[in-house]
Coordinates of C-alpha atoms in Angstrom, one line a residue:
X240 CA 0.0 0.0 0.0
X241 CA 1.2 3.3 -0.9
X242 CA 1.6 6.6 1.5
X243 CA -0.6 9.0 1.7
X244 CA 2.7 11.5 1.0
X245 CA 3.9 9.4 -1.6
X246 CA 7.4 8.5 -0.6
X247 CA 8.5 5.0 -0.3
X248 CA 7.0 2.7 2.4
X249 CA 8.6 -0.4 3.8
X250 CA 10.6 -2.3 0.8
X251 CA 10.2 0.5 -1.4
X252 CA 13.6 2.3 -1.0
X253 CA 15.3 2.3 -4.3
X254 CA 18.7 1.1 -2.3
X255 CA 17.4 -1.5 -1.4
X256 CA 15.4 -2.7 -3.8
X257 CA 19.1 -2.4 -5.9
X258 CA 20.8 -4.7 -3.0
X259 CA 18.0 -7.4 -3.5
X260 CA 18.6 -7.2 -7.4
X261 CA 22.1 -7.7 -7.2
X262 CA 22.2 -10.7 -4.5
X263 CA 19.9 -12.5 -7.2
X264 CA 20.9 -15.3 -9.3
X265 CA 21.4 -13.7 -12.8
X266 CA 18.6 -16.0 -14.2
X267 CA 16.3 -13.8 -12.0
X268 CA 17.5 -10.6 -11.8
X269 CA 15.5 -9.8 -14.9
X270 CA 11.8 -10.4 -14.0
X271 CA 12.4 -9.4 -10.5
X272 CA 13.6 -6.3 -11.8
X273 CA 11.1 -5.8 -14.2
X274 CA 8.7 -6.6 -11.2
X275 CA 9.9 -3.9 -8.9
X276 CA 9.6 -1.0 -11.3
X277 CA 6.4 -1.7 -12.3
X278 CA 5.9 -1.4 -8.8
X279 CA 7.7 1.9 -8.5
X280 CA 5.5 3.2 -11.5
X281 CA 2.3 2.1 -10.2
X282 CA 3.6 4.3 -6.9
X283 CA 4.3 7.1 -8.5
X284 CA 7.8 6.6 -8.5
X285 CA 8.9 7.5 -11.9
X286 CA 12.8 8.6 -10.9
X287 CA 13.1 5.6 -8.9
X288 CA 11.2 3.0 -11.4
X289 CA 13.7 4.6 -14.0
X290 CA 16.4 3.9 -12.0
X291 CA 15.8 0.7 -10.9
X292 CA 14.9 -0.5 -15.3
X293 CA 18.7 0.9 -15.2
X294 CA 20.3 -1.9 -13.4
X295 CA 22.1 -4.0 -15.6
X296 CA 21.8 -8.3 -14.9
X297 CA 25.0 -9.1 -13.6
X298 CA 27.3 -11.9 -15.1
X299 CA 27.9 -15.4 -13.1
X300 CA 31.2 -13.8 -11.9
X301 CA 29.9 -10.7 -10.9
X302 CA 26.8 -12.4 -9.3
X303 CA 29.8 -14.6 -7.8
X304 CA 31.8 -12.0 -6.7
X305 CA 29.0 -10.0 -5.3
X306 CA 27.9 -12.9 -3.2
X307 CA 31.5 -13.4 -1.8
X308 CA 31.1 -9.5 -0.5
X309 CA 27.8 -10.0 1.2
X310 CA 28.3 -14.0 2.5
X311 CA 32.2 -12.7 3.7
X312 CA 32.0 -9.5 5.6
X313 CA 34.6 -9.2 7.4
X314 CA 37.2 -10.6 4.5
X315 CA 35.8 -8.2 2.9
X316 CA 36.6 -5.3 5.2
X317 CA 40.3 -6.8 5.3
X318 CA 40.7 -7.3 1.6
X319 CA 39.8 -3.9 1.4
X320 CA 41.9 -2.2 3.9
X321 CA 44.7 -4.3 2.0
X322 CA 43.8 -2.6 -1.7
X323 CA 44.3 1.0 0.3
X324 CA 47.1 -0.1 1.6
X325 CA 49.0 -1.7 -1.6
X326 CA 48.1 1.7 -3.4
X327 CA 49.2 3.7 -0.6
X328 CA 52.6 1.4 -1.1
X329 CA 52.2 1.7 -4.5
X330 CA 52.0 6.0 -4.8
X331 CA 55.0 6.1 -2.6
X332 CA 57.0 3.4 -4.1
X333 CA 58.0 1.8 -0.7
X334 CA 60.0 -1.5 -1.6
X335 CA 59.9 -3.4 1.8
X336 CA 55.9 -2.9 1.5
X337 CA 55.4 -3.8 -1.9
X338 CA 57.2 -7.4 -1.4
X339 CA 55.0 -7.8 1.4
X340 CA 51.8 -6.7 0.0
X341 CA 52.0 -8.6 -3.1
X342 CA 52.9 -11.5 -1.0
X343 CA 49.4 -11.1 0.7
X344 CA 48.0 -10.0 -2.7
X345 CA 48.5 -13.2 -4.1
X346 CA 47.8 -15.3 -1.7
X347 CA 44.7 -13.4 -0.4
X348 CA 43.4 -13.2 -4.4
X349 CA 43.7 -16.9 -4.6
X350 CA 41.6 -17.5 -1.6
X351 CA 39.2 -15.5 -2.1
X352 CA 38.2 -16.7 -5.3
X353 CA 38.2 -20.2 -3.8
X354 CA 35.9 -18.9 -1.7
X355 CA 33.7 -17.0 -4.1
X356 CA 33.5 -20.7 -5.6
X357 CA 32.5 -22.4 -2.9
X358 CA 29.7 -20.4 -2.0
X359 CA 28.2 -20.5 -5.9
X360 CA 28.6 -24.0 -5.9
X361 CA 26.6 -24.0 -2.4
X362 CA 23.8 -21.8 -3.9
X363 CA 23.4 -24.3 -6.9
X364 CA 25.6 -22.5 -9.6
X365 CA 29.5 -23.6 -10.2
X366 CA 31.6 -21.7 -11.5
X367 CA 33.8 -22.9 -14.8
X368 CA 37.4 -22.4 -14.6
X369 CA 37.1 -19.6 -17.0
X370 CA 34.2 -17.5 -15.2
X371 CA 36.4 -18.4 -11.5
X372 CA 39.3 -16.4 -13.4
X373 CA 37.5 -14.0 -13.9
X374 CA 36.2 -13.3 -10.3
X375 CA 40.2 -13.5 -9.5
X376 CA 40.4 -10.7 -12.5
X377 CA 37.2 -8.6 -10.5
X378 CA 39.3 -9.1 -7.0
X379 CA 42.7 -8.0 -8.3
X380 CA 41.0 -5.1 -10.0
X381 CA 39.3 -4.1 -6.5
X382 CA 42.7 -4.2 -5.1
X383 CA 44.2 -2.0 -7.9
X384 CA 41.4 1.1 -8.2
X385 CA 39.0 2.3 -5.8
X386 CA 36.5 2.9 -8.4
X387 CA 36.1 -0.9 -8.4
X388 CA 36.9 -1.1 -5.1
X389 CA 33.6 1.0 -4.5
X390 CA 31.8 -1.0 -6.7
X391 CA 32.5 -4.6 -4.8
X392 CA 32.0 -3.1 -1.3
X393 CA 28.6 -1.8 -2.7
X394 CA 27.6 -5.7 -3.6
X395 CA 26.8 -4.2 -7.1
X396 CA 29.3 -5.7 -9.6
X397 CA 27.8 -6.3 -13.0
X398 CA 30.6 -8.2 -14.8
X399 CA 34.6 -8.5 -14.7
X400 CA 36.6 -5.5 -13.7
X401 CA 39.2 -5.2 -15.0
X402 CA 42.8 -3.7 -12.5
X403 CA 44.4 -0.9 -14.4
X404 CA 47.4 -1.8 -16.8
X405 CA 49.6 0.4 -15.0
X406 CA 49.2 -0.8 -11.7
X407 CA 51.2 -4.1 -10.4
X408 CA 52.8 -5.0 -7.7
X409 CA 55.4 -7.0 -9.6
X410 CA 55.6 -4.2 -12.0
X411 CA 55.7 -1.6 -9.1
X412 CA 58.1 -4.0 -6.9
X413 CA 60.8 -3.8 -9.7
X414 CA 60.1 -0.4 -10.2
X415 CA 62.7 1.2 -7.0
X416 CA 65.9 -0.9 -9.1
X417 CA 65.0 2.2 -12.1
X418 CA 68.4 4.2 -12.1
X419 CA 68.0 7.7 -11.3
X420 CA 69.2 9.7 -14.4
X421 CA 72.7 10.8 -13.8
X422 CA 74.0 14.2 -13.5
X423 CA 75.3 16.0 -16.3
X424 CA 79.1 16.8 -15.9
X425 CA 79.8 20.5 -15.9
X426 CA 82.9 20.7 -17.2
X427 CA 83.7 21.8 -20.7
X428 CA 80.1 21.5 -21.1
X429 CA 77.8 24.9 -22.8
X430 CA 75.2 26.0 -20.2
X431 CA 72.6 27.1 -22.7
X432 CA 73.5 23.6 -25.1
X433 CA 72.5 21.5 -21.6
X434 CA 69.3 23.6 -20.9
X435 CA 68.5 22.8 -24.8
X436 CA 68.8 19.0 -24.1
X437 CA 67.2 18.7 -21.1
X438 CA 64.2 21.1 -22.4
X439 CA 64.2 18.7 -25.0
X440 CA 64.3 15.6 -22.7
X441 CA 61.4 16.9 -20.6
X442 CA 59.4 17.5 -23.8
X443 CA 60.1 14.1 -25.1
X444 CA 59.3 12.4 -21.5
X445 CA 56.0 15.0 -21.2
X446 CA 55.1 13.4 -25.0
X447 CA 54.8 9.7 -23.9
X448 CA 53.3 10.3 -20.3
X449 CA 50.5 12.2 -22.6
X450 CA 50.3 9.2 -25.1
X451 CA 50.6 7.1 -21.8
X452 CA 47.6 8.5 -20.4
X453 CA 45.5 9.1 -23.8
X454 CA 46.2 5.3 -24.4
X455 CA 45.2 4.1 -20.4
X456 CA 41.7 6.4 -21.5
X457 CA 41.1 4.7 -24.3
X458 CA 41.4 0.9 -23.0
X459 CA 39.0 1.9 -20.2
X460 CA 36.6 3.7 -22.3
X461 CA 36.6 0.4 -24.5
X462 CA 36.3 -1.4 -21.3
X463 CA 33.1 0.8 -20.5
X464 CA 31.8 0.0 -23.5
X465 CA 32.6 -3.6 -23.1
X466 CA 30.6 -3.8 -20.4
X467 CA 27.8 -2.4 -21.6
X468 CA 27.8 -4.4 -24.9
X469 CA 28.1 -8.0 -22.5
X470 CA 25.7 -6.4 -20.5
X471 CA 23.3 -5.3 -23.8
X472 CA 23.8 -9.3 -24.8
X473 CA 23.3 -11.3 -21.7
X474 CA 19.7 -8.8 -21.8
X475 CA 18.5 -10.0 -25.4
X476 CA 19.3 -13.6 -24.4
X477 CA 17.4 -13.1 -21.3
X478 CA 14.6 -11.6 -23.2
X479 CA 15.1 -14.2 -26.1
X480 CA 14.7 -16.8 -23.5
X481 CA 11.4 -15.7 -22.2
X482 CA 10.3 -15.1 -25.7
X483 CA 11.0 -18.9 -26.3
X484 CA 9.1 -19.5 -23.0
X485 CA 6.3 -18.0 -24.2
X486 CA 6.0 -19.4 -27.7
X487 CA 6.3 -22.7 -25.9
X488 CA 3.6 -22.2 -24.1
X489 CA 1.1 -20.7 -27.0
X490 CA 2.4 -23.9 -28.6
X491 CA 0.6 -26.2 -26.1
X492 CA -2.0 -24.1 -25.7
X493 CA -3.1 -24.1 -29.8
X494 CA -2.6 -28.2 -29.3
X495 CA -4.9 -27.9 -26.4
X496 CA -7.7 -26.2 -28.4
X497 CA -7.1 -28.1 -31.6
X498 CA -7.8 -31.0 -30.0
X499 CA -10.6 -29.8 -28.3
X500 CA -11.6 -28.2 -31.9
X501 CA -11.5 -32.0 -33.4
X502 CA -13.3 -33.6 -30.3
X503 CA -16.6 -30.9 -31.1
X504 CA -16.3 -31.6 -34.6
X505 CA -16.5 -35.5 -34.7
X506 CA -19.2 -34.9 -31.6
X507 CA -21.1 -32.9 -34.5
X508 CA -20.7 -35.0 -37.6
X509 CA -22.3 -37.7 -34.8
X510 CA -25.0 -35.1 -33.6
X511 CA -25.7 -34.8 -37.4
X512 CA -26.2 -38.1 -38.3
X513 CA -28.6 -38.8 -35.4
X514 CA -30.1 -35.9 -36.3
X515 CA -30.9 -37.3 -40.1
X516 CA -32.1 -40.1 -38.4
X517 CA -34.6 -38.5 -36.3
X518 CA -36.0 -36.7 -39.3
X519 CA -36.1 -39.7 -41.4
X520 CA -38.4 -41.3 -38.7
X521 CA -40.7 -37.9 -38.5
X522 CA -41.4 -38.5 -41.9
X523 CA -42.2 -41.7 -41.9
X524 CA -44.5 -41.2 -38.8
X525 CA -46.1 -38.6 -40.3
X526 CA -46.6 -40.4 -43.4
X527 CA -48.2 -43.4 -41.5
X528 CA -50.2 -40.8 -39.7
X529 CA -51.8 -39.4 -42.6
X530 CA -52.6 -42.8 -43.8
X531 CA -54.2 -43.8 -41.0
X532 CA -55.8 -40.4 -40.5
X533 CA -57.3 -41.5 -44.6
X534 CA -57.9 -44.8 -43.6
X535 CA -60.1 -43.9 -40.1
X536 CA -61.9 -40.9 -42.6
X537 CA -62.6 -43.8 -45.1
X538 CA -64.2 -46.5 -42.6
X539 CA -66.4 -43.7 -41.2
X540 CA -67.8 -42.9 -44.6
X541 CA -68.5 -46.7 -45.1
X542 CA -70.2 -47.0 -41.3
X543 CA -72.0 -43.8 -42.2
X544 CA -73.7 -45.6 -45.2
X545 CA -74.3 -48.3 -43.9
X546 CA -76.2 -47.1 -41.4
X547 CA -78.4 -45.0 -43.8
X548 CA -78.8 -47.9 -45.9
X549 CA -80.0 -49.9 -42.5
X550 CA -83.1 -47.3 -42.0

């Protein structure tokens, strides 16, 4: 029942409405969804019915990975604080905590995914070996960028994430043995012919961060859209699948009615026969009747005489 003011009531909030949705099994996520923002539209809800329609079904790993965050809390929380902690390491290049952290990374990614697997497997969908790989690729990613990392603590992954390419912690561990650039020797050396080559350096070295960065843009733009086109399939199959559902089910409904169609026409072709019959048997009756009905006129005549003769 809606309120009289017209905000939500009790299971109405769009939040969690979104937090049931997501700790669906894909194969439901779509009618349930489609279920709560009818009910959102009948409310008056048009923002939150919007949306709600918005939420994209999730893939096995993301269902997978999502149902890790909620069934796991508080590895959760840790394997959180550990992603801040290995980009903290990371941004300030700190060797003896890089070693460490990537120790735990690895091990920590490698549990967690066992986990993830065990608890699909419990809830009546195993994982393949490629769709457990890619719940490792989701956990390594929330590791590596917060974006994701918000994502997975919010129980609302929709399919892989994928870690940023320039973040590692084998990359980033190797990184400190870089050799710092060394000093130009003064001596016999122009002042103005060094600030030339090192203007030129910087220029060069400003050139590939920029096609650094325009290239890391790019591959998570195509990423984005990546997503959305899985995302864009795994809904026509869903809606292909209850299309198929539904023609199955006109099916057996136009056998049900053709043979209900043949049974009332052999019923008639036998109602019609009988029904010859009975007007084959009228005639005759009234045929016998009107020669009887002659017959009785014709004796009555011949009493009738007779009589008059007698007198």
């Amino acid at each position: 029942m809606r309120r009289v003011d017209g905000r939500p009531g009790p299971g109405d909030d769009v939040e969690a409405v979104l937090d049931e949705l997501y700790a669906l099994p894909p194969s439901e996520f779509v009618a349930r969804r489609e279920e709560r923002a009818a009910r959102a539209r009948t409310r008056r809800r048009a923002q939150d019915a919007r949306r709600i329609h918005a939420a994209r079904r999730p893939t096995l790993a993301g269902w997978a990975a999502n149902l890790l965050r909620r069934s796991r809390p508080d590895e959760a929380r840790r394997f959180l604080e550990l992603g801040r902690a290995l980009r903290e390491a990371y941004a300030t290049l700190d060797p003896s905590g890089l070693k460490e952290l990537s120790a735990q990374r690895r091990r920590i990614v490698s549990e967690m995914s066992r986990q993830a697997a065990a608890l699909a497997r419990e809830a009546g969908h195993p994982l393949s070996d490629t769709v457990q790989r890619d719940v490792e690729t989701t956990l390594r990613a929330v590791l590596a960028d917060p974006e994701a990392a918000a994502v997975w603590e919010a129980g609302r992954v929709e399919g892989v994430l994928t870690p940023p390419s320039e973040f590692g912690a084998e990359a980033v561990a190797a990184a400190p043995a870089r050799r710092k650039p060394a000093r130009a020797r003064t001596s016999g050396t122009d002042p103005a012919a060094r600030k030339k080559k090192d203007e030129a350096a910087e220029r060069r070295r400003a050139e590939r961060e920029e096609r650094a960065s325009r290239a890391r843009e790019e591959a998570r733009a195509a990423e984005a859209r990546l997503r959305e086109r899985r995302a864009a399939r795994e809904e026509a199959a869903a809606a292909l699948e209850r299309a198929d559902e539904q023609e199955r089910k006109a099916g057996e409904r136009e056998a049900a009615l053709e043979e209900q169609l043949a049974r009332a026409r052999t019923e008639r072709e036998r109602t019609r026969a009988a029904l010859g019959e009975a007007r084959e048997r009228d005639r005759a009756a009234a045929k016998e009747l009107a020669e009887a009905e002659r017959e009785a006129a014709s004796a009555a005549r011949r009493a009738g005489r007779a009589e008059r003769d007698g007198t």
